[in-house]
Every structure is written in structure tokens, then in C-alpha cells.
PDB file of C-alpha atoms and ligand atoms in Angstrom:
ATOM      1  CA  MET A   1      72.808  92.509 180.052  1.00  0.00           C
ATOM      2  CA  ILE A   2      75.021  91.454 177.148  1.00  0.00           C
ATOM      3  CA  ARG A   3      77.600  90.217 179.629  1.00  0.00           C
ATOM      4  CA  GLU A   4      74.932  88.182 181.449  1.00  0.00           C
ATOM      5  CA  ASN A   5      73.822  86.539 178.191  1.00  0.00           C
ATOM      6  CA  GLN A   6      77.397  85.738 177.267  1.00  0.00           C
ATOM      7  CA  ALA A   7      77.954  84.139 180.650  1.00  0.00           C
ATOM      8  CA  MET A   8      74.961  81.869 180.020  1.00  0.00           C
ATOM      9  CA  ILE A   9      76.216  80.627 176.635  1.00  0.00           C
ATOM     10  CA  GLN A  10      77.685  77.141 177.001  1.00  0.00           C
ATOM     11  CA  PRO A  11      80.677  76.349 174.813  1.00  0.00           C
ATOM     12  CA  LEU A  12      79.978  73.906 172.010  1.00  0.00           C
ATOM     13  CA  ARG A  13      82.530  71.135 171.442  1.00  0.00           C
ATOM     14  CA  LEU A  14      83.213  69.513 168.078  1.00  0.00           C
ATOM     15  CA  GLY A  15      83.955  65.802 167.931  1.00  0.00           C
ATOM     16  CA  VAL A  16      85.322  64.766 164.545  1.00  0.00           C
ATOM     17  CA  ASN A  17      84.367  61.244 163.497  1.00  0.00           C
ATOM     18  CA  ILE A  18      87.239  59.658 161.548  1.00  0.00           C
ATOM     19  CA  ASP A  19      85.573  56.330 160.623  1.00  0.00           C
ATOM     20  CA  HIS A  20      85.589  57.061 156.915  1.00  0.00           C
ATOM     21  CA  VAL A  21      89.308  57.689 156.758  1.00  0.00           C
ATOM     22  CA  ALA A  22      89.483  54.015 157.715  1.00  0.00           C
ATOM     23  CA  THR A  23      86.771  53.148 155.153  1.00  0.00           C
ATOM     24  CA  LEU A  24      88.971  54.596 152.410  1.00  0.00           C
ATOM     25  CA  ARG A  25      92.091  52.877 153.727  1.00  0.00           C
ATOM     26  CA  ASN A  26      90.289  49.525 153.936  1.00  0.00           C
ATOM     27  CA  ALA A  27      89.171  49.804 150.310  1.00  0.00           C
ATOM     28  CA  ARG A  28      92.757  48.900 149.388  1.00  0.00           C
ATOM     29  CA  GLY A  29      93.751  47.094 152.569  1.00  0.00           C
ATOM     30  CA  GLY A  30      96.966  49.033 153.172  1.00  0.00           C
ATOM     31  CA  ARG A  31      97.888  51.705 155.704  1.00  0.00           C
ATOM     32  CA  HIS A  32      96.918  54.839 153.766  1.00  0.00           C
ATOM     33  CA  PRO A  33      95.090  57.078 154.579  1.00  0.00           C
ATOM     34  CA  ASP A  34      95.839  56.771 158.290  1.00  0.00           C
ATOM     35  CA  PRO A  35      92.994  57.631 160.738  1.00  0.00           C
ATOM     36  CA  VAL A  36      95.536  58.597 163.418  1.00  0.00           C
ATOM     37  CA  ARG A  37      97.060  61.181 161.102  1.00  0.00           C
ATOM     38  CA  ALA A  38      93.526  62.499 160.476  1.00  0.00           C
ATOM     39  CA  ALA A  39      92.915  62.654 164.255  1.00  0.00           C
ATOM     40  CA  ARG A  40      96.059  64.734 164.800  1.00  0.00           C
ATOM     41  CA  LEU A  41      95.162  67.061 161.950  1.00  0.00           C
ATOM     42  CA  ALA A  42      91.579  67.395 163.250  1.00  0.00           C
ATOM     43  CA  ALA A  43      92.880  68.432 166.665  1.00  0.00           C
ATOM     44  CA  MET A  44      95.077  71.103 165.098  1.00  0.00           C
ATOM     45  CA  ALA A  45      92.129  72.360 163.023  1.00  0.00           C
ATOM     46  CA  GLY A  46      89.937  72.891 166.105  1.00  0.00           C
ATOM     47  CA  ALA A  47      88.353  69.555 167.024  1.00  0.00           C
ATOM     48  CA  ASP A  48      87.828  69.100 170.764  1.00  0.00           C
ATOM     49  CA  GLY A  49      87.671  65.340 170.468  1.00  0.00           C
ATOM     50  CA  ILE A  50      87.894  62.394 168.100  1.00  0.00           C
ATOM     51  CA  THR A  51      85.047  59.951 167.603  1.00  0.00           C
ATOM     52  CA  ALA A  52      85.543  56.444 166.221  1.00  0.00           C
ATOM     53  CA  HIS A  53      83.043  53.592 165.916  1.00  0.00           C
ATOM     54  CA  LEU A  54      84.479  50.119 166.429  1.00  0.00           C
ATOM     55  CA  ARG A  55      81.868  47.964 164.711  1.00  0.00           C
ATOM     56  CA  GLU A  56      81.342  44.275 165.324  1.00  0.00           C
ATOM     57  CA  ASP A  57      82.307  43.583 161.676  1.00  0.00           C
ATOM     58  CA  ARG A  58      85.310  46.015 161.784  1.00  0.00           C
ATOM     59  CA  ARG A  59      84.224  47.472 158.451  1.00  0.00           C
ATOM     60  CA  HIS A  60      86.179  50.698 159.049  1.00  0.00           C
ATOM     61  CA  ILE A  61      87.947  51.330 162.380  1.00  0.00           C
ATOM     62  CA  SER A  62      90.065  48.377 163.533  1.00  0.00           C
ATOM     63  CA  ASP A  63      91.220  47.260 166.973  1.00  0.00           C
ATOM     64  CA  GLU A  64      94.710  48.461 166.094  1.00  0.00           C
ATOM     65  CA  ASP A  65      93.306  51.913 165.201  1.00  0.00           C
ATOM     66  CA  ILE A  66      91.773  52.162 168.687  1.00  0.00           C
ATOM     67  CA  THR A  67      95.064  51.185 170.335  1.00  0.00           C
ATOM     68  CA  ARG A  68      96.955  53.753 168.254  1.00  0.00           C
ATOM     69  CA  LEU A  69      94.333  56.486 168.800  1.00  0.00           C
ATOM     70  CA  ILE A  70      94.465  56.013 172.573  1.00  0.00           C
ATOM     71  CA  GLY A  71      98.250  56.122 172.508  1.00  0.00           C
ATOM     72  CA  ALA A  72      98.861  58.847 169.974  1.00  0.00           C
ATOM     73  CA  SER A  73      96.004  61.287 169.931  1.00  0.00           C
ATOM     74  CA  ASP A  74      96.334  64.341 172.125  1.00  0.00           C
ATOM     75  CA  VAL A  75      92.584  64.883 172.050  1.00  0.00           C
ATOM     76  CA  PRO A  76      89.996  62.846 173.964  1.00  0.00           C
ATOM     77  CA  LEU A  77      88.620  59.744 172.241  1.00  0.00           C
ATOM     78  CA  ASN A  78      84.880  59.091 172.150  1.00  0.00           C
ATOM     79  CA  LEU A  79      84.491  55.387 171.330  1.00  0.00           C
ATOM     80  CA  GLU A  80      81.189  54.527 169.671  1.00  0.00           C
ATOM     81  CA  MET A  81      80.179  50.932 170.327  1.00  0.00           C
ATOM     82  CA  ALA A  82      77.296  48.523 170.708  1.00  0.00           C
ATOM     83  CA  ALA A  83      76.462  47.410 174.257  1.00  0.00           C
ATOM     84  CA  THR A  84      77.966  43.936 173.829  1.00  0.00           C
ATOM     85  CA  ALA A  85      80.262  41.993 176.150  1.00  0.00           C
ATOM     86  CA  GLU A  86      83.066  42.145 173.553  1.00  0.00           C
ATOM     87  CA  MET A  87      82.903  45.936 173.165  1.00  0.00           C
ATOM     88  CA  THR A  88      82.537  46.536 176.902  1.00  0.00           C
ATOM     89  CA  ALA A  89      85.717  44.516 177.514  1.00  0.00           C
ATOM     90  CA  ILE A  90      87.558  46.515 174.830  1.00  0.00           C
ATOM     91  CA  ALA A  91      86.409  49.826 176.322  1.00  0.00           C
ATOM     92  CA  LEU A  92      87.432  48.754 179.825  1.00  0.00           C
ATOM     93  CA  ARG A  93      90.850  47.705 178.524  1.00  0.00           C
ATOM     94  CA  HIS A  94      91.507  51.017 176.709  1.00  0.00           C
ATOM     95  CA  ARG A  95      89.585  53.400 178.977  1.00  0.00           C
ATOM     96  CA  PRO A  96      88.816  56.089 176.406  1.00  0.00           C
ATOM     97  CA  HIS A  97      87.648  59.488 177.641  1.00  0.00           C
ATOM     98  CA  ALA A  98      84.099  58.648 176.555  1.00  0.00           C
ATOM     99  CA  VAL A  99      81.894  55.916 175.146  1.00  0.00           C
ATOM    100  CA  CYS A 100      78.777  56.522 173.079  1.00  0.00           C
ATOM    101  CA  VAL A 101      76.538  53.466 173.081  1.00  0.00           C
ATOM    102  CA  VAL A 102      74.822  53.004 169.717  1.00  0.00           C
ATOM    103  CA  PRO A 103      72.463  50.394 168.270  1.00  0.00           C
ATOM    104  CA  GLU A 104      74.131  48.256 165.636  1.00  0.00           C
ATOM    105  CA  ARG A 105      72.801  46.027 162.895  1.00  0.00           C
ATOM    106  CA  ARG A 106      75.177  44.229 160.550  1.00  0.00           C
ATOM    107  CA  GLU A 107      73.151  44.987 157.430  1.00  0.00           C
ATOM    108  CA  GLU A 108      72.864  48.760 158.011  1.00  0.00           C
ATOM    109  CA  ARG A 109      75.090  51.188 156.078  1.00  0.00           C
ATOM    110  CA  THR A 110      75.328  53.549 159.038  1.00  0.00           C
ATOM    111  CA  THR A 111      73.692  53.877 162.461  1.00  0.00           C
ATOM    112  CA  GLU A 112      70.101  54.134 161.303  1.00  0.00           C
ATOM    113  CA  GLY A 113      68.166  54.927 164.442  1.00  0.00           C
ATOM    114  CA  GLY A 114      68.600  55.592 168.128  1.00  0.00           C
ATOM    115  CA  LEU A 115      68.717  53.076 170.951  1.00  0.00           C
ATOM    116  CA  ASN A 116      65.506  51.689 172.376  1.00  0.00           C
ATOM    117  CA  VAL A 117      66.685  52.457 175.901  1.00  0.00           C
ATOM    118  CA  ALA A 118      63.591  51.365 177.790  1.00  0.00           C
ATOM    119  CA  GLY A 119      63.432  48.089 175.859  1.00  0.00           C
ATOM    120  CA  GLN A 120      67.084  47.304 176.584  1.00  0.00           C
ATOM    121  CA  ARG A 121      67.227  48.386 180.186  1.00  0.00           C
ATOM    122  CA  LYS A 122      68.522  45.028 181.478  1.00  0.00           C
ATOM    123  CA  ASN A 123      71.361  45.009 178.957  1.00  0.00           C
ATOM    124  CA  LEU A 124      72.295  48.692 179.186  1.00  0.00           C
ATOM    125  CA  GLU A 125      72.298  49.230 182.956  1.00  0.00           C
ATOM    126  CA  PRO A 126      75.306  47.014 183.788  1.00  0.00           C
ATOM    127  CA  VAL A 127      77.289  48.282 180.784  1.00  0.00           C
ATOM    128  CA  ILE A 128      76.729  51.931 181.795  1.00  0.00           C
ATOM    129  CA  ARG A 129      77.599  51.144 185.418  1.00  0.00           C
ATOM    130  CA  ARG A 130      80.813  49.284 184.589  1.00  0.00           C
ATOM    131  CA  LEU A 131      82.034  51.934 182.157  1.00  0.00           C
ATOM    132  CA  GLY A 132      81.085  54.754 184.527  1.00  0.00           C
ATOM    133  CA  ASP A 133      82.883  53.044 187.432  1.00  0.00           C
ATOM    134  CA  ALA A 134      85.996  52.940 185.228  1.00  0.00           C
ATOM    135  CA  GLY A 135      85.835  56.737 184.869  1.00  0.00           C
ATOM    136  CA  ILE A 136      84.484  56.684 181.293  1.00  0.00           C
ATOM    137  CA  ARG A 137      81.819  59.258 180.381  1.00  0.00           C
ATOM    138  CA  VAL A 138      78.922  57.290 178.891  1.00  0.00           C
ATOM    139  CA  SER A 139      76.390  58.661 176.437  1.00  0.00           C
ATOM    140  CA  LEU A 140      73.424  56.952 174.782  1.00  0.00           C
ATOM    141  CA  PHE A 141      72.578  57.673 171.142  1.00  0.00           C
ATOM    142  CA  ILE A 142      68.815  58.196 171.053  1.00  0.00           C
ATOM    143  CA  GLU A 143      65.993  59.620 168.991  1.00  0.00           C
ATOM    144  CA  PRO A 144      64.858  63.068 170.229  1.00  0.00           C
ATOM    145  CA  GLU A 145      61.938  61.645 172.240  1.00  0.00           C
ATOM    146  CA  SER A 146      60.871  62.213 175.841  1.00  0.00           C
ATOM    147  CA  ALA A 147      60.395  58.503 176.461  1.00  0.00           C
ATOM    148  CA  GLN A 148      64.020  57.795 175.488  1.00  0.00           C
ATOM    149  CA  LEU A 149      65.309  60.686 177.612  1.00  0.00           C
ATOM    150  CA  GLU A 150      63.408  59.460 180.641  1.00  0.00           C
ATOM    151  CA  ALA A 151      64.638  55.923 180.038  1.00  0.00           C
ATOM    152  CA  ALA A 152      68.219  57.250 179.791  1.00  0.00           C
ATOM    153  CA  VAL A 153      67.858  58.744 183.277  1.00  0.00           C
ATOM    154  CA  ALA A 154      66.350  55.501 184.554  1.00  0.00           C
ATOM    155  CA  VAL A 155      69.325  53.418 183.340  1.00  0.00           C
ATOM    156  CA  GLY A 156      71.826  55.844 184.898  1.00  0.00           C
ATOM    157  CA  ALA A 157      73.303  57.478 181.773  1.00  0.00           C
ATOM    158  CA  PRO A 158      74.813  60.918 182.426  1.00  0.00           C
ATOM    159  CA  VAL A 159      74.821  61.979 178.756  1.00  0.00           C
ATOM    160  CA  VAL A 160      72.635  61.525 175.672  1.00  0.00           C
ATOM    161  CA  GLU A 161      73.433  62.157 172.027  1.00  0.00           C
ATOM    162  CA  LEU A 162      70.368  63.154 169.988  1.00  0.00           C
ATOM    163  CA  HIS A 163      70.122  61.593 166.509  1.00  0.00           C
ATOM    164  CA  THR A 164      70.010  64.450 163.984  1.00  0.00           C
ATOM    165  CA  GLY A 165      69.612  62.179 160.935  1.00  0.00           C
ATOM    166  CA  ALA A 166      65.870  62.764 160.445  1.00  0.00           C
ATOM    167  CA  TYR A 167      66.375  66.541 160.693  1.00  0.00           C
ATOM    168  CA  CYS A 168      69.195  66.499 158.135  1.00  0.00           C
ATOM    169  CA  GLU A 169      67.258  64.368 155.661  1.00  0.00           C
ATOM    170  CA  ALA A 170      63.947  66.266 155.944  1.00  0.00           C
ATOM    171  CA  ILE A 171      63.001  69.116 153.628  1.00  0.00           C
ATOM    172  CA  GLY A 172      60.660  72.109 153.959  1.00  0.00           C
ATOM    173  CA  ALA A 173      58.079  71.984 156.740  1.00  0.00           C
ATOM    174  CA  ALA A 174      59.224  68.505 157.734  1.00  0.00           C
ATOM    175  CA  ARG A 175      62.689  69.900 158.503  1.00  0.00           C
ATOM    176  CA  ASP A 176      61.149  72.606 160.746  1.00  0.00           C
ATOM    177  CA  HIS A 177      59.202  69.871 162.516  1.00  0.00           C
ATOM    178  CA  GLU A 178      62.335  67.782 163.079  1.00  0.00           C
ATOM    179  CA  LEU A 179      64.227  70.814 164.353  1.00  0.00           C
ATOM    180  CA  ALA A 180      61.417  71.525 166.832  1.00  0.00           C
ATOM    181  CA  ARG A 181      61.677  67.896 168.053  1.00  0.00           C
ATOM    182  CA  LEU A 182      65.417  68.358 168.597  1.00  0.00           C
ATOM    183  CA  ALA A 183      64.868  71.663 170.419  1.00  0.00           C
ATOM    184  CA  ASP A 184      62.211  70.142 172.713  1.00  0.00           C
ATOM    185  CA  ALA A 185      64.383  67.103 173.412  1.00  0.00           C
ATOM    186  CA  ALA A 186      67.436  69.267 174.187  1.00  0.00           C
ATOM    187  CA  ASP A 187      65.387  71.340 176.667  1.00  0.00           C
ATOM    188  CA  ARG A 188      63.945  68.190 178.220  1.00  0.00           C
ATOM    189  CA  ALA A 189      67.411  66.652 178.536  1.00  0.00           C
ATOM    190  CA  ALA A 190      68.645  69.732 180.382  1.00  0.00           C
ATOM    191  CA  ALA A 191      65.590  69.683 182.668  1.00  0.00           C
ATOM    192  CA  LEU A 192      66.332  66.027 183.484  1.00  0.00           C
ATOM    193  CA  GLY A 193      69.962  66.858 184.312  1.00  0.00           C
ATOM    194  CA  LEU A 194      71.386  65.058 181.262  1.00  0.00           C
ATOM    195  CA  GLU A 195      74.354  66.445 179.327  1.00  0.00           C
ATOM    196  CA  CYS A 196      73.131  66.789 175.758  1.00  0.00           C
ATOM    197  CA  HIS A 197      75.080  66.059 172.552  1.00  0.00           C
ATOM    198  CA  ALA A 198      73.867  65.688 168.958  1.00  0.00           C
ATOM    199  CA  GLY A 199      75.056  64.256 165.685  1.00  0.00           C
ATOM    200  CA  HIS A 200      74.554  62.258 162.494  1.00  0.00           C
ATOM    201  CA  GLY A 201      74.278  63.587 158.987  1.00  0.00           C
ATOM    202  CA  LEU A 202      75.249  67.175 159.844  1.00  0.00           C
ATOM    203  CA  GLY A 203      76.747  69.359 157.107  1.00  0.00           C
ATOM    204  CA  TYR A 204      77.348  73.054 156.469  1.00  0.00           C
ATOM    205  CA  ASP A 205      73.669  73.690 155.722  1.00  0.00           C
ATOM    206  CA  THR A 206      72.282  71.916 158.778  1.00  0.00           C
ATOM    207  CA  VAL A 207      74.841  72.507 161.532  1.00  0.00           C
ATOM    208  CA  GLY A 208      73.880  76.107 162.381  1.00  0.00           C
ATOM    209  CA  ALA A 209      70.315  75.457 163.548  1.00  0.00           C
ATOM    210  CA  VAL A 210      71.451  72.570 165.764  1.00  0.00           C
ATOM    211  CA  ALA A 211      74.447  74.513 167.105  1.00  0.00           C
ATOM    212  CA  ALA A 212      72.057  77.317 168.086  1.00  0.00           C
ATOM    213  CA  LEU A 213      70.210  74.997 170.530  1.00  0.00           C
ATOM    214  CA  SER A 214      71.842  76.134 173.743  1.00  0.00           C
ATOM    215  CA  PRO A 215      71.463  72.959 175.891  1.00  0.00           C
ATOM    216  CA  ILE A 216      73.572  71.037 173.352  1.00  0.00           C
ATOM    217  CA  VAL A 217      77.260  71.069 174.333  1.00  0.00           C
ATOM    218  CA  GLU A 218      78.818  68.696 171.775  1.00  0.00           C
ATOM    219  CA  LEU A 219      78.310  67.839 168.100  1.00  0.00           C
ATOM    220  CA  ASN A 220      79.816  64.747 166.491  1.00  0.00           C
ATOM    221  CA  ILE A 221      80.361  65.057 162.753  1.00  0.00           C
ATOM    222  CA  GLY A 222      82.138  62.765 160.317  1.00  0.00           C
ATOM    223  CA  HIS A 223      80.883  61.792 156.875  1.00  0.00           C
ATOM    224  CA  PHE A 224      80.290  65.299 155.525  1.00  0.00           C
ATOM    225  CA  LEU A 225      83.698  66.513 156.726  1.00  0.00           C
ATOM    226  CA  MET A 226      85.492  63.615 155.061  1.00  0.00           C
ATOM    227  CA  GLY A 227      83.585  64.215 151.811  1.00  0.00           C
ATOM    228  CA  GLU A 228      84.439  67.916 151.864  1.00  0.00           C
ATOM    229  CA  ALA A 229      88.056  67.079 152.629  1.00  0.00           C
ATOM    230  CA  LEU A 230      88.334  65.473 149.169  1.00  0.00           C
ATOM    231  CA  PHE A 231      87.754  68.852 147.568  1.00  0.00           C
ATOM    232  CA  GLY A 232      89.350  71.375 149.926  1.00  0.00           C
ATOM    233  CA  GLY A 233      91.340  69.435 152.499  1.00  0.00           C
ATOM    234  CA  LEU A 234      90.414  68.210 155.978  1.00  0.00           C
ATOM    235  CA  ASP A 235      91.915  71.188 157.778  1.00  0.00           C
ATOM    236  CA  GLY A 236      89.769  73.686 155.844  1.00  0.00           C
ATOM    237  CA  ALA A 237      86.602  71.576 156.168  1.00  0.00           C
ATOM    238  CA  ILE A 238      86.957  71.331 159.957  1.00  0.00           C
ATOM    239  CA  ARG A 239      87.792  75.032 160.308  1.00  0.00           C
ATOM    240  CA  SER A 240      84.719  75.983 158.222  1.00  0.00           C
ATOM    241  CA  MET A 241      82.462  73.692 160.286  1.00  0.00           C
ATOM    242  CA  ARG A 242      83.912  75.050 163.530  1.00  0.00           C
ATOM    243  CA  ALA A 243      83.289  78.641 162.336  1.00  0.00           C
ATOM    244  CA  LEU A 244      79.648  77.870 161.457  1.00  0.00           C
ATOM    245  CA  MET A 245      79.129  76.259 164.881  1.00  0.00           C
ATOM    246  CA  ASP A 246      80.728  79.171 166.734  1.00  0.00           C
ATOM    247  CA  GLN A 247      78.759  81.730 164.713  1.00  0.00           C
ATOM    248  CA  ALA A 248      75.449  79.986 165.465  1.00  0.00           C
ATOM    249  CA  ARG A 249      76.276  79.576 169.151  1.00  0.00           C
ATOM    250  CA  ALA A 250      77.287  83.243 169.556  1.00  0.00           C
TER     251      ALA A 250
HETATM  252  N1  PXP B   1      77.078  60.265 166.240  1.00  0.00           N
HETATM  253  C1  PXP B   1      76.852  58.932 166.191  1.00  0.00           C
HETATM  254  C2  PXP B   1      76.351  58.258 167.419  1.00  0.00           C
HETATM  255  C3  PXP B   1      77.105  58.188 165.027  1.00  0.00           C
HETATM  256  O1  PXP B   1      76.862  56.867 165.004  1.00  0.00           O
HETATM  257  C4  PXP B   1      77.640  58.849 163.908  1.00  0.00           C
HETATM  258  C5  PXP B   1      77.981  58.074 162.659  1.00  0.00           C
HETATM  259  O2  PXP B   1      78.971  57.146 162.959  1.00  0.00           O
HETATM  260  C6  PXP B   1      77.872  60.237 163.993  1.00  0.00           C
HETATM  261  C7  PXP B   1      77.557  60.914 165.170  1.00  0.00           C
HETATM  262  C8  PXP B   1      78.437  61.009 162.849  1.00  0.00           C
HETATM  263  O3  PXP B   1      77.566  60.963 161.771  1.00  0.00           O
HETATM  264  P1  PXP B   1      78.049  61.498 160.362  1.00  0.00           P
HETATM  265  O4  PXP B   1      79.208  60.643 159.951  1.00  0.00           O
HETATM  266  O5  PXP B   1      76.851  61.335 159.498  1.00  0.00           O
HETATM  267  O6  PXP B   1      78.461  62.928 160.538  1.00  0.00           O
END
């Protein structure tokens, strides 16, 4: 029986988002700290992939960072990008392992909500098709809602990433409610045949409950890890996060 349960447990991958290594570097405009060095260290500490968001305004990750990450990192790159012609051309040129399509507004501090997939069907469909044809795994960053999951299937996306921001920010009963939304959405994604990822805002106190949702196979985590790295080092922060994920999944 135990063996059967173990066989059913899907491994949970950790994607480490290195955007804020670039944020710190850009504060002075030099070359230190280097996001590629952080990517290498993350891989050694147990990351299964590196995530980087190339924003329209290049506020953190730069075009050169993407070129260097593709060339130097020995872990798969998940490129976060808006579904624009410019970003699609960049992705097709570099052919990262994966692309996560996110909504983007210039004035936001971070990605504030999920994509309105149904409302953007005309724009998203050709982007997903072109990236998929190039062998890139495409995910859509969405709120944990049935309507968005169904729209993701309709536009041909193989993967969704559920926005965990509302869960991480909520307290008390509201947090339980947000966790239930994530659990329902993860089950619905699996029933629809979508690969399910999650991320945004996760830290040591919130990662366990999300990692315990068995349909989820990848978490993408950045800001908290970089903040923790200031106090105890990046290697230790990633290893601690990895251990919490593995514990919850087991
Ligand atoms: N997933 C997506 C789609 C994101 O946009 C971000 C933030 O760039 C993350 C995950 C990671 O969020 P955080 O930095 O809060 O851990």
C-alpha cells in the first residue's frame, strides 16, 4: 500500500527566479551581483530550473542576461514574458526550455494578477502555437479559476502556472479559502490534462501547503529566496526551501 502511494507521488520541481539579483546589480549599474553566478549556485543547491522575467522596460533582467543564461546555465531556463511580438521574437531566437506567459503593466511593481486568457484569445493563440512549434514548453500564468483553466485549454496551452499571491498575502480564514481555491484549481487542471505549476510570493511559511497539492509539479520562487540570501546565503536559502517542499510532498 505504502509502495503504491509512493508510486503515485509526482516529483515537485523548484524553479528559482533570479530577477532580483539583477535588480540589485542594476541599482549601481555595474556587473555585480551577477544573475548567471546566482543561476549556477541555485542549480548546485537543488534548483531544477532557473526562471527569469525579461520585462518590456528591462528593469531587472537584461537581454544580455538572457543570452548568457542560455549559454552558461546547465539548468533549464523558464523565460517569463508578455505575449508581445518583441518578446516572442526573442524567445524564438533563444529557444529556452520553457516560456511562461505573464500579463505585464509598466506601472506595476511585480506581476499583480493572472492573464485574462479568454479575453486575449486572439493574441495568445498564435504566440502559444509558434513557441510550441519551436519546441518550447509554454505555460500561462493565471488566477486559480475554472474559467481561466478552460480558456487555457481552448487556446492550446499545455501548462498553467497558478498565481499564489492572494494565498500568500491572506491571513486566517481568508488564507484557508485561498488555499482551497488553489487546491480546486490544481485538481481541475489535472482533470483537463494541463500540467500544473504554481508561484508568486511563496516563502518558508507558505510553501508547504502548496507543495502538498499533488497535481502541482513545479513551483517558481524568487523574491523570498533572494531576501533570505542576504542573511544566510543563497545556497542555504534554496536548500531550506527545497527541504520544506520535499517534506510536504512526501
Ligand atoms: N511566477 C511568476 C509567473 C512570476 O511572475 C513570479 C514573479 O516574477 C514568480 C513566479 C516568483 O514570484 P516571487 O518572486 O514572489 O517568488
